[in-house]
């Protein structure tokens, strides 16, 4: 039996259940991990979009983290929606005390277009959290914001990921779903080189929470002792299965289907 990885999730709540902490918990449970949470925000959302955000005070976010760390312990950390610069710094302050892999999903904009990261928080994230991350998992718009460069194709994405690597994370998994084409290419970039992961584009509106799901699956794999590349392979397979088994709910960007691999 695989190790029961203790995964601390730091992210926002999605009332519609398709993304955020709800997607994280489902993913980690399906993959045999144990999910704990530090909620950074309560969002009002469904498949049609986000209509409200209530931030949790930074000191409460940090207290949730410490409560889990000090009693249950953690094997890996997954960071999603942070929201504010104050919360970024509070999270970084707690994580400076731990020695486990950290997967940073730099959530900036919801699938429906709502802004989930304040402008001044981007600089704080780059300064405080990027250097702590074992791997950061940006999509193309997030990669452009973090690396400060334009991306028009797969080659640009690789160059931007290599530039982002220079800012301190252990690795960059640059997701290519926002780029045009029938084939999606994700780049895993480390100081030892780069690897391309490719797959066919699935044309569907049921992709809500794919980024959260991928990062949580990746974190669970690392917590179970997988190598980074092994964890990426399984995480991508889990997301592809979840898209294929989406239940078809809602009138907008529908949720994935969460089942064990």
mmCIF file of C-alpha atoms in Angstrom:
data_model
loop_
_atom_site.group_PDB
_atom_site.id
_atom_site.type_symbol
_atom_site.label_atom_id
_atom_site.label_comp_id
_atom_site.label_asym_id
_atom_site.label_seq_id
_atom_site.Cartn_x
_atom_site.Cartn_y
_atom_site.Cartn_z
ATOM 1 C CA UNK A 1 0.000 0.000 0.000
ATOM 2 C CA UNK A 2 1.239 3.477 -0.845
ATOM 3 C CA UNK A 3 2.198 5.760 2.000
ATOM 4 C CA UNK A 4 -0.734 7.798 3.286
ATOM 5 C CA UNK A 5 0.642 11.225 2.448
ATOM 6 C CA UNK A 6 -0.410 14.016 4.782
ATOM 7 C CA UNK A 7 -1.171 16.925 2.461
ATOM 8 C CA UNK A 8 -1.720 20.423 3.824
ATOM 9 C CA UNK A 9 -3.806 22.450 1.371
ATOM 10 C CA UNK A 10 -3.704 26.245 1.564
ATOM 11 C CA UNK A 11 -6.402 27.580 -0.738
ATOM 12 C CA UNK A 12 -9.844 29.108 -1.132
ATOM 13 C CA UNK A 13 -13.199 27.381 -0.847
ATOM 14 C CA UNK A 14 -15.353 26.911 -3.968
ATOM 15 C CA UNK A 15 -19.037 26.734 -3.029
ATOM 16 C CA UNK A 16 -19.771 24.970 -6.323
ATOM 17 C CA UNK A 17 -17.350 22.176 -5.424
ATOM 18 C CA UNK A 18 -15.486 22.125 -8.732
ATOM 19 C CA UNK A 19 -12.240 23.879 -7.857
ATOM 20 C CA UNK A 20 -10.350 25.179 -4.833
ATOM 21 C CA UNK A 21 -10.203 23.237 -1.609
ATOM 22 C CA UNK A 22 -13.127 21.030 -2.597
ATOM 23 C CA UNK A 23 -11.329 19.796 -5.730
ATOM 24 C CA UNK A 24 -8.099 19.438 -3.742
ATOM 25 C CA UNK A 25 -9.697 17.227 -1.095
ATOM 26 C CA UNK A 26 -11.413 15.022 -3.688
ATOM 27 C CA UNK A 27 -8.195 14.597 -5.670
ATOM 28 C CA UNK A 28 -6.009 13.768 -2.693
ATOM 29 C CA UNK A 29 -8.576 11.325 -1.314
ATOM 30 C CA UNK A 30 -8.868 9.541 -4.671
ATOM 31 C CA UNK A 31 -5.091 9.150 -4.804
ATOM 32 C CA UNK A 32 -4.799 7.712 -1.300
ATOM 33 C CA UNK A 33 -3.623 10.804 0.580
ATOM 34 C CA UNK A 34 -4.939 12.527 3.687
ATOM 35 C CA UNK A 35 -6.076 16.111 3.098
ATOM 36 C CA UNK A 36 -5.889 18.924 5.650
ATOM 37 C CA UNK A 37 -6.880 22.512 4.933
ATOM 38 C CA UNK A 38 -6.063 26.104 5.717
ATOM 39 C CA UNK A 39 -8.867 28.101 4.104
ATOM 40 C CA UNK A 40 -7.736 31.470 2.723
ATOM 41 C CA UNK A 41 -11.084 32.692 1.408
ATOM 42 C CA UNK A 42 -14.733 31.744 1.047
ATOM 43 C CA UNK A 43 -15.923 32.307 -2.499
ATOM 44 C CA UNK A 44 -19.462 32.539 -3.818
ATOM 45 C CA UNK A 45 -19.302 30.627 -7.067
ATOM 46 C CA UNK A 46 -20.757 27.995 -9.336
ATOM 47 C CA UNK A 47 -20.003 26.862 -12.883
ATOM 48 C CA UNK A 48 -21.053 30.285 -14.200
ATOM 49 C CA UNK A 49 -18.439 32.236 -12.248
ATOM 50 C CA UNK A 50 -17.425 33.921 -8.996
ATOM 51 C CA UNK A 51 -19.839 36.525 -7.611
ATOM 52 C CA UNK A 52 -18.318 37.117 -4.183
ATOM 53 C CA UNK A 53 -15.131 36.636 -2.158
ATOM 54 C CA UNK A 54 -14.766 36.837 1.622
ATOM 55 C CA UNK A 55 -11.119 36.692 2.702
ATOM 56 C CA UNK A 56 -10.095 34.871 5.856
ATOM 57 C CA UNK A 57 -7.780 36.994 8.055
ATOM 58 C CA UNK A 58 -4.109 36.193 7.502
ATOM 59 C CA UNK A 59 -3.530 35.298 11.147
ATOM 60 C CA UNK A 60 -6.352 32.726 11.009
ATOM 61 C CA UNK A 61 -4.851 31.176 7.862
ATOM 62 C CA UNK A 62 -1.507 30.854 9.631
ATOM 63 C CA UNK A 63 -3.197 29.434 12.746
ATOM 64 C CA UNK A 64 -4.968 26.762 10.683
ATOM 65 C CA UNK A 65 -1.618 25.754 9.204
ATOM 66 C CA UNK A 66 0.094 25.507 12.575
ATOM 67 C CA UNK A 67 -2.791 23.502 14.054
ATOM 68 C CA UNK A 68 -2.305 20.835 11.389
ATOM 69 C CA UNK A 69 1.497 20.880 11.433
ATOM 70 C CA UNK A 70 1.880 20.681 15.200
ATOM 71 C CA UNK A 71 -0.557 17.809 15.772
ATOM 72 C CA UNK A 72 -0.981 15.682 12.638
ATOM 73 C CA UNK A 73 2.197 16.602 10.787
ATOM 74 C CA UNK A 74 2.645 17.092 7.061
ATOM 75 C CA UNK A 75 4.485 15.366 4.221
ATOM 76 C CA UNK A 76 3.798 17.947 1.523
ATOM 77 C CA UNK A 77 2.093 21.325 1.062
ATOM 78 C CA UNK A 78 -0.129 22.464 -1.795
ATOM 79 C CA UNK A 79 -0.787 26.200 -2.175
ATOM 80 C CA UNK A 80 -3.633 27.500 -4.321
ATOM 81 C CA UNK A 81 -5.577 30.750 -3.984
ATOM 82 C CA UNK A 82 -3.846 33.099 -1.557
ATOM 83 C CA UNK A 83 -5.578 36.415 -2.254
ATOM 84 C CA UNK A 84 -3.590 39.144 -0.525
ATOM 85 C CA UNK A 85 0.027 40.118 0.079
ATOM 86 C CA UNK A 86 -0.591 39.950 3.827
ATOM 87 C CA UNK A 87 -1.721 36.338 3.552
ATOM 88 C CA UNK A 88 1.204 35.486 1.264
ATOM 89 C CA UNK A 89 3.638 36.728 3.913
ATOM 90 C CA UNK A 90 1.806 34.942 6.734
ATOM 91 C CA UNK A 91 1.850 31.649 4.816
ATOM 92 C CA UNK A 92 5.521 32.066 3.938
ATOM 93 C CA UNK A 93 6.334 32.748 7.577
ATOM 94 C CA UNK A 94 4.864 29.413 8.662
ATOM 95 C CA UNK A 95 6.368 27.470 5.765
ATOM 96 C CA UNK A 96 9.840 28.795 6.489
ATOM 97 C CA UNK A 97 9.743 26.489 9.517
ATOM 98 C CA UNK A 98 8.957 23.261 7.602
ATOM 99 C CA UNK A 99 11.106 20.959 5.478
ATOM 100 C CA UNK A 100 8.700 19.240 3.107
ATOM 101 C CA UNK A 101 8.026 19.728 -0.618
ATOM 102 C CA UNK A 102 5.800 22.694 -1.458
ATOM 103 C CA UNK A 103 3.702 22.745 -4.633
ATOM 104 C CA UNK A 104 2.705 26.292 -5.564
ATOM 105 C CA UNK A 105 -0.218 26.749 -7.947
ATOM 106 C CA UNK A 106 -0.147 30.547 -8.467
ATOM 107 C CA UNK A 107 -3.910 31.020 -8.863
ATOM 108 C CA UNK A 108 -4.611 34.504 -10.212
ATOM 109 C CA UNK A 109 -7.853 34.393 -12.181
ATOM 110 C CA UNK A 110 -10.871 32.086 -11.921
ATOM 111 C CA UNK A 111 -12.090 30.133 -14.960
ATOM 112 C CA UNK A 112 -14.915 32.650 -15.350
ATOM 113 C CA UNK A 113 -12.554 35.641 -15.229
ATOM 114 C CA UNK A 114 -12.748 36.810 -11.593
ATOM 115 C CA UNK A 115 -9.506 38.146 -10.107
ATOM 116 C CA UNK A 116 -8.371 35.873 -7.254
ATOM 117 C CA UNK A 117 -5.010 37.499 -6.471
ATOM 118 C CA UNK A 118 -4.581 41.162 -5.609
ATOM 119 C CA UNK A 119 -2.042 43.060 -7.714
ATOM 120 C CA UNK A 120 0.374 43.726 -4.848
ATOM 121 C CA UNK A 121 0.197 40.061 -3.871
ATOM 122 C CA UNK A 122 1.928 39.000 -7.098
ATOM 123 C CA UNK A 123 5.148 40.716 -6.065
ATOM 124 C CA UNK A 124 4.881 39.234 -2.573
ATOM 125 C CA UNK A 125 4.314 35.762 -4.027
ATOM 126 C CA UNK A 126 7.404 36.088 -6.218
ATOM 127 C CA UNK A 127 9.502 37.330 -3.310
ATOM 128 C CA UNK A 128 8.255 35.107 -0.490
ATOM 129 C CA UNK A 129 6.789 31.879 -1.885
ATOM 130 C CA UNK A 130 8.575 31.141 -5.162
ATOM 131 C CA UNK A 131 11.916 30.455 -3.420
ATOM 132 C CA UNK A 132 10.198 28.011 -1.040
ATOM 133 C CA UNK A 133 8.473 25.995 -3.754
ATOM 134 C CA UNK A 134 9.719 22.597 -4.876
ATOM 135 C CA UNK A 135 7.631 23.133 -7.991
ATOM 136 C CA UNK A 136 5.386 25.916 -9.286
ATOM 137 C CA UNK A 137 2.561 25.080 -11.725
ATOM 138 C CA UNK A 138 1.523 28.187 -13.712
ATOM 139 C CA UNK A 139 -0.771 28.231 -16.704
ATOM 140 C CA UNK A 140 0.226 30.501 -19.589
ATOM 141 C CA UNK A 141 -1.301 33.784 -18.284
ATOM 142 C CA UNK A 142 0.178 33.132 -14.833
ATOM 143 C CA UNK A 143 3.559 32.292 -16.335
ATOM 144 C CA UNK A 144 3.538 35.552 -18.293
ATOM 145 C CA UNK A 145 2.735 37.521 -15.143
ATOM 146 C CA UNK A 146 5.407 35.801 -13.055
ATOM 147 C CA UNK A 147 8.163 35.758 -15.681
ATOM 148 C CA UNK A 148 7.301 39.182 -17.090
ATOM 149 C CA UNK A 149 7.350 38.034 -20.709
ATOM 150 C CA UNK A 150 4.962 37.455 -23.594
ATOM 151 C CA UNK A 151 4.118 33.893 -24.649
ATOM 152 C CA UNK A 152 2.684 33.088 -28.062
ATOM 153 C CA UNK A 153 3.695 29.462 -28.603
ATOM 154 C CA UNK A 154 5.186 26.359 -27.011
ATOM 155 C CA UNK A 155 8.768 27.552 -27.507
ATOM 156 C CA UNK A 156 7.988 30.843 -25.751
ATOM 157 C CA UNK A 157 6.493 28.898 -22.852
ATOM 158 C CA UNK A 158 9.690 26.911 -22.416
ATOM 159 C CA UNK A 159 11.823 30.053 -22.392
ATOM 160 C CA UNK A 160 9.506 31.748 -19.880
ATOM 161 C CA UNK A 161 9.593 28.694 -17.630
ATOM 162 C CA UNK A 162 13.377 28.710 -17.732
ATOM 163 C CA UNK A 163 13.358 32.393 -16.785
ATOM 164 C CA UNK A 164 10.955 31.725 -13.917
ATOM 165 C CA UNK A 165 13.228 28.970 -12.649
ATOM 166 C CA UNK A 166 15.913 31.607 -12.094
ATOM 167 C CA UNK A 167 13.638 33.272 -9.514
ATOM 168 C CA UNK A 168 14.100 30.439 -7.046
ATOM 169 C CA UNK A 169 11.674 27.518 -7.308
ATOM 170 C CA UNK A 170 13.063 24.013 -7.526
ATOM 171 C CA UNK A 171 11.141 23.312 -10.726
ATOM 172 C CA UNK A 172 8.492 24.795 -13.022
ATOM 173 C CA UNK A 173 5.627 22.845 -14.570
ATOM 174 C CA UNK A 174 4.376 25.224 -17.267
ATOM 175 C CA UNK A 175 0.899 24.178 -18.390
ATOM 176 C CA UNK A 176 0.054 24.712 -22.046
ATOM 177 C CA UNK A 177 -3.724 24.478 -22.111
ATOM 178 C CA UNK A 178 -4.207 28.175 -22.883
ATOM 179 C CA UNK A 179 -2.104 27.997 -26.047
ATOM 180 C CA UNK A 180 -3.764 27.218 -29.386
ATOM 181 C CA UNK A 181 -3.514 23.863 -31.120
ATOM 182 C CA UNK A 182 -4.871 20.336 -31.049
ATOM 183 C CA UNK A 183 -1.966 19.137 -28.899
ATOM 184 C CA UNK A 184 -1.305 20.467 -25.393
ATOM 185 C CA UNK A 185 2.307 20.623 -24.241
ATOM 186 C CA UNK A 186 3.284 20.981 -20.592
ATOM 187 C CA UNK A 187 6.939 21.734 -19.846
ATOM 188 C CA UNK A 188 8.655 20.407 -16.723
ATOM 189 C CA UNK A 189 11.752 22.552 -16.266
ATOM 190 C CA UNK A 190 14.395 21.834 -13.633
ATOM 191 C CA UNK A 191 18.022 22.785 -13.168
ATOM 192 C CA UNK A 192 18.876 19.469 -14.781
ATOM 193 C CA UNK A 193 17.021 20.208 -18.006
ATOM 194 C CA UNK A 194 13.481 20.077 -19.371
ATOM 195 C CA UNK A 195 10.910 17.474 -20.391
ATOM 196 C CA UNK A 196 7.838 17.941 -22.581
ATOM 197 C CA UNK A 197 4.575 16.167 -21.738
ATOM 198 C CA UNK A 198 2.084 16.190 -24.596
ATOM 199 C CA UNK A 199 -1.472 15.053 -25.087
ATOM 200 C CA UNK A 200 -4.496 15.701 -27.291
ATOM 201 C CA UNK A 201 -6.742 18.637 -26.492
ATOM 202 C CA UNK A 202 -10.152 17.534 -25.245
ATOM 203 C CA UNK A 203 -12.844 19.907 -26.498
ATOM 204 C CA UNK A 204 -15.235 20.314 -23.587
ATOM 205 C CA UNK A 205 -16.634 23.001 -21.329
ATOM 206 C CA UNK A 206 -16.217 20.753 -18.288
ATOM 207 C CA UNK A 207 -12.729 21.825 -17.178
ATOM 208 C CA UNK A 208 -13.432 23.746 -13.981
ATOM 209 C CA UNK A 209 -10.737 23.009 -11.407
ATOM 210 C CA UNK A 210 -8.187 21.363 -13.710
ATOM 211 C CA UNK A 211 -5.327 23.487 -12.351
ATOM 212 C CA UNK A 212 -6.219 22.820 -8.717
ATOM 213 C CA UNK A 213 -6.631 19.117 -9.448
ATOM 214 C CA UNK A 214 -3.297 18.793 -11.251
ATOM 215 C CA UNK A 215 -1.357 20.579 -8.491
ATOM 216 C CA UNK A 216 -3.027 18.540 -5.734
ATOM 217 C CA UNK A 217 -2.367 15.281 -7.554
ATOM 218 C CA UNK A 218 1.246 16.318 -8.040
ATOM 219 C CA UNK A 219 1.579 17.205 -4.360
ATOM 220 C CA UNK A 220 0.070 13.898 -3.275
ATOM 221 C CA UNK A 221 2.572 12.020 -5.419
ATOM 222 C CA UNK A 222 5.503 13.885 -3.923
ATOM 223 C CA UNK A 223 4.152 13.219 -0.442
ATOM 224 C CA UNK A 224 3.994 9.515 -1.273
ATOM 225 C CA UNK A 225 7.660 9.479 -2.242
ATOM 226 C CA UNK A 226 7.384 9.652 -6.023
ATOM 227 C CA UNK A 227 10.007 11.455 -8.051
ATOM 228 C CA UNK A 228 8.889 14.758 -9.536
ATOM 229 C CA UNK A 229 8.593 13.285 -13.026
ATOM 230 C CA UNK A 230 6.635 10.266 -11.768
ATOM 231 C CA UNK A 231 4.280 12.557 -9.871
ATOM 232 C CA UNK A 232 3.725 14.706 -12.977
ATOM 233 C CA UNK A 233 2.906 11.664 -15.105
ATOM 234 C CA UNK A 234 0.323 10.368 -12.627
ATOM 235 C CA UNK A 235 -1.149 13.839 -12.022
ATOM 236 C CA UNK A 236 -1.659 14.430 -15.745
ATOM 237 C CA UNK A 237 -3.263 10.991 -16.114
ATOM 238 C CA UNK A 238 -5.596 11.719 -13.214
ATOM 239 C CA UNK A 239 -6.691 15.043 -14.752
ATOM 240 C CA UNK A 240 -7.299 13.444 -18.165
ATOM 241 C CA UNK A 241 -9.437 10.749 -16.541
ATOM 242 C CA UNK A 242 -11.319 13.378 -14.531
ATOM 243 C CA UNK A 243 -12.094 15.366 -17.688
ATOM 244 C CA UNK A 244 -13.252 12.221 -19.488
ATOM 245 C CA UNK A 245 -15.531 11.297 -16.563
ATOM 246 C CA UNK A 246 -16.955 14.774 -15.921
ATOM 247 C CA UNK A 247 -20.576 14.472 -14.774
ATOM 248 C CA UNK A 248 -21.822 17.292 -17.031
ATOM 249 C CA UNK A 249 -23.160 19.508 -14.260
ATOM 250 C CA UNK A 250 -24.017 23.198 -14.417
ATOM 251 C CA UNK A 251 -24.559 25.668 -17.218
ATOM 252 C CA UNK A 252 -21.009 27.015 -17.457
ATOM 253 C CA UNK A 253 -17.535 25.587 -16.864
ATOM 254 C CA UNK A 254 -18.561 22.253 -15.366
ATOM 255 C CA UNK A 255 -16.656 20.270 -12.713
ATOM 256 C CA UNK A 256 -14.500 17.227 -13.300
ATOM 257 C CA UNK A 257 -15.304 13.651 -12.369
ATOM 258 C CA UNK A 258 -13.258 12.514 -9.383
ATOM 259 C CA UNK A 259 -12.596 8.765 -9.244
ATOM 260 C CA UNK A 260 -9.528 6.727 -8.199
ATOM 261 C CA UNK A 261 -7.110 5.904 -11.025
#
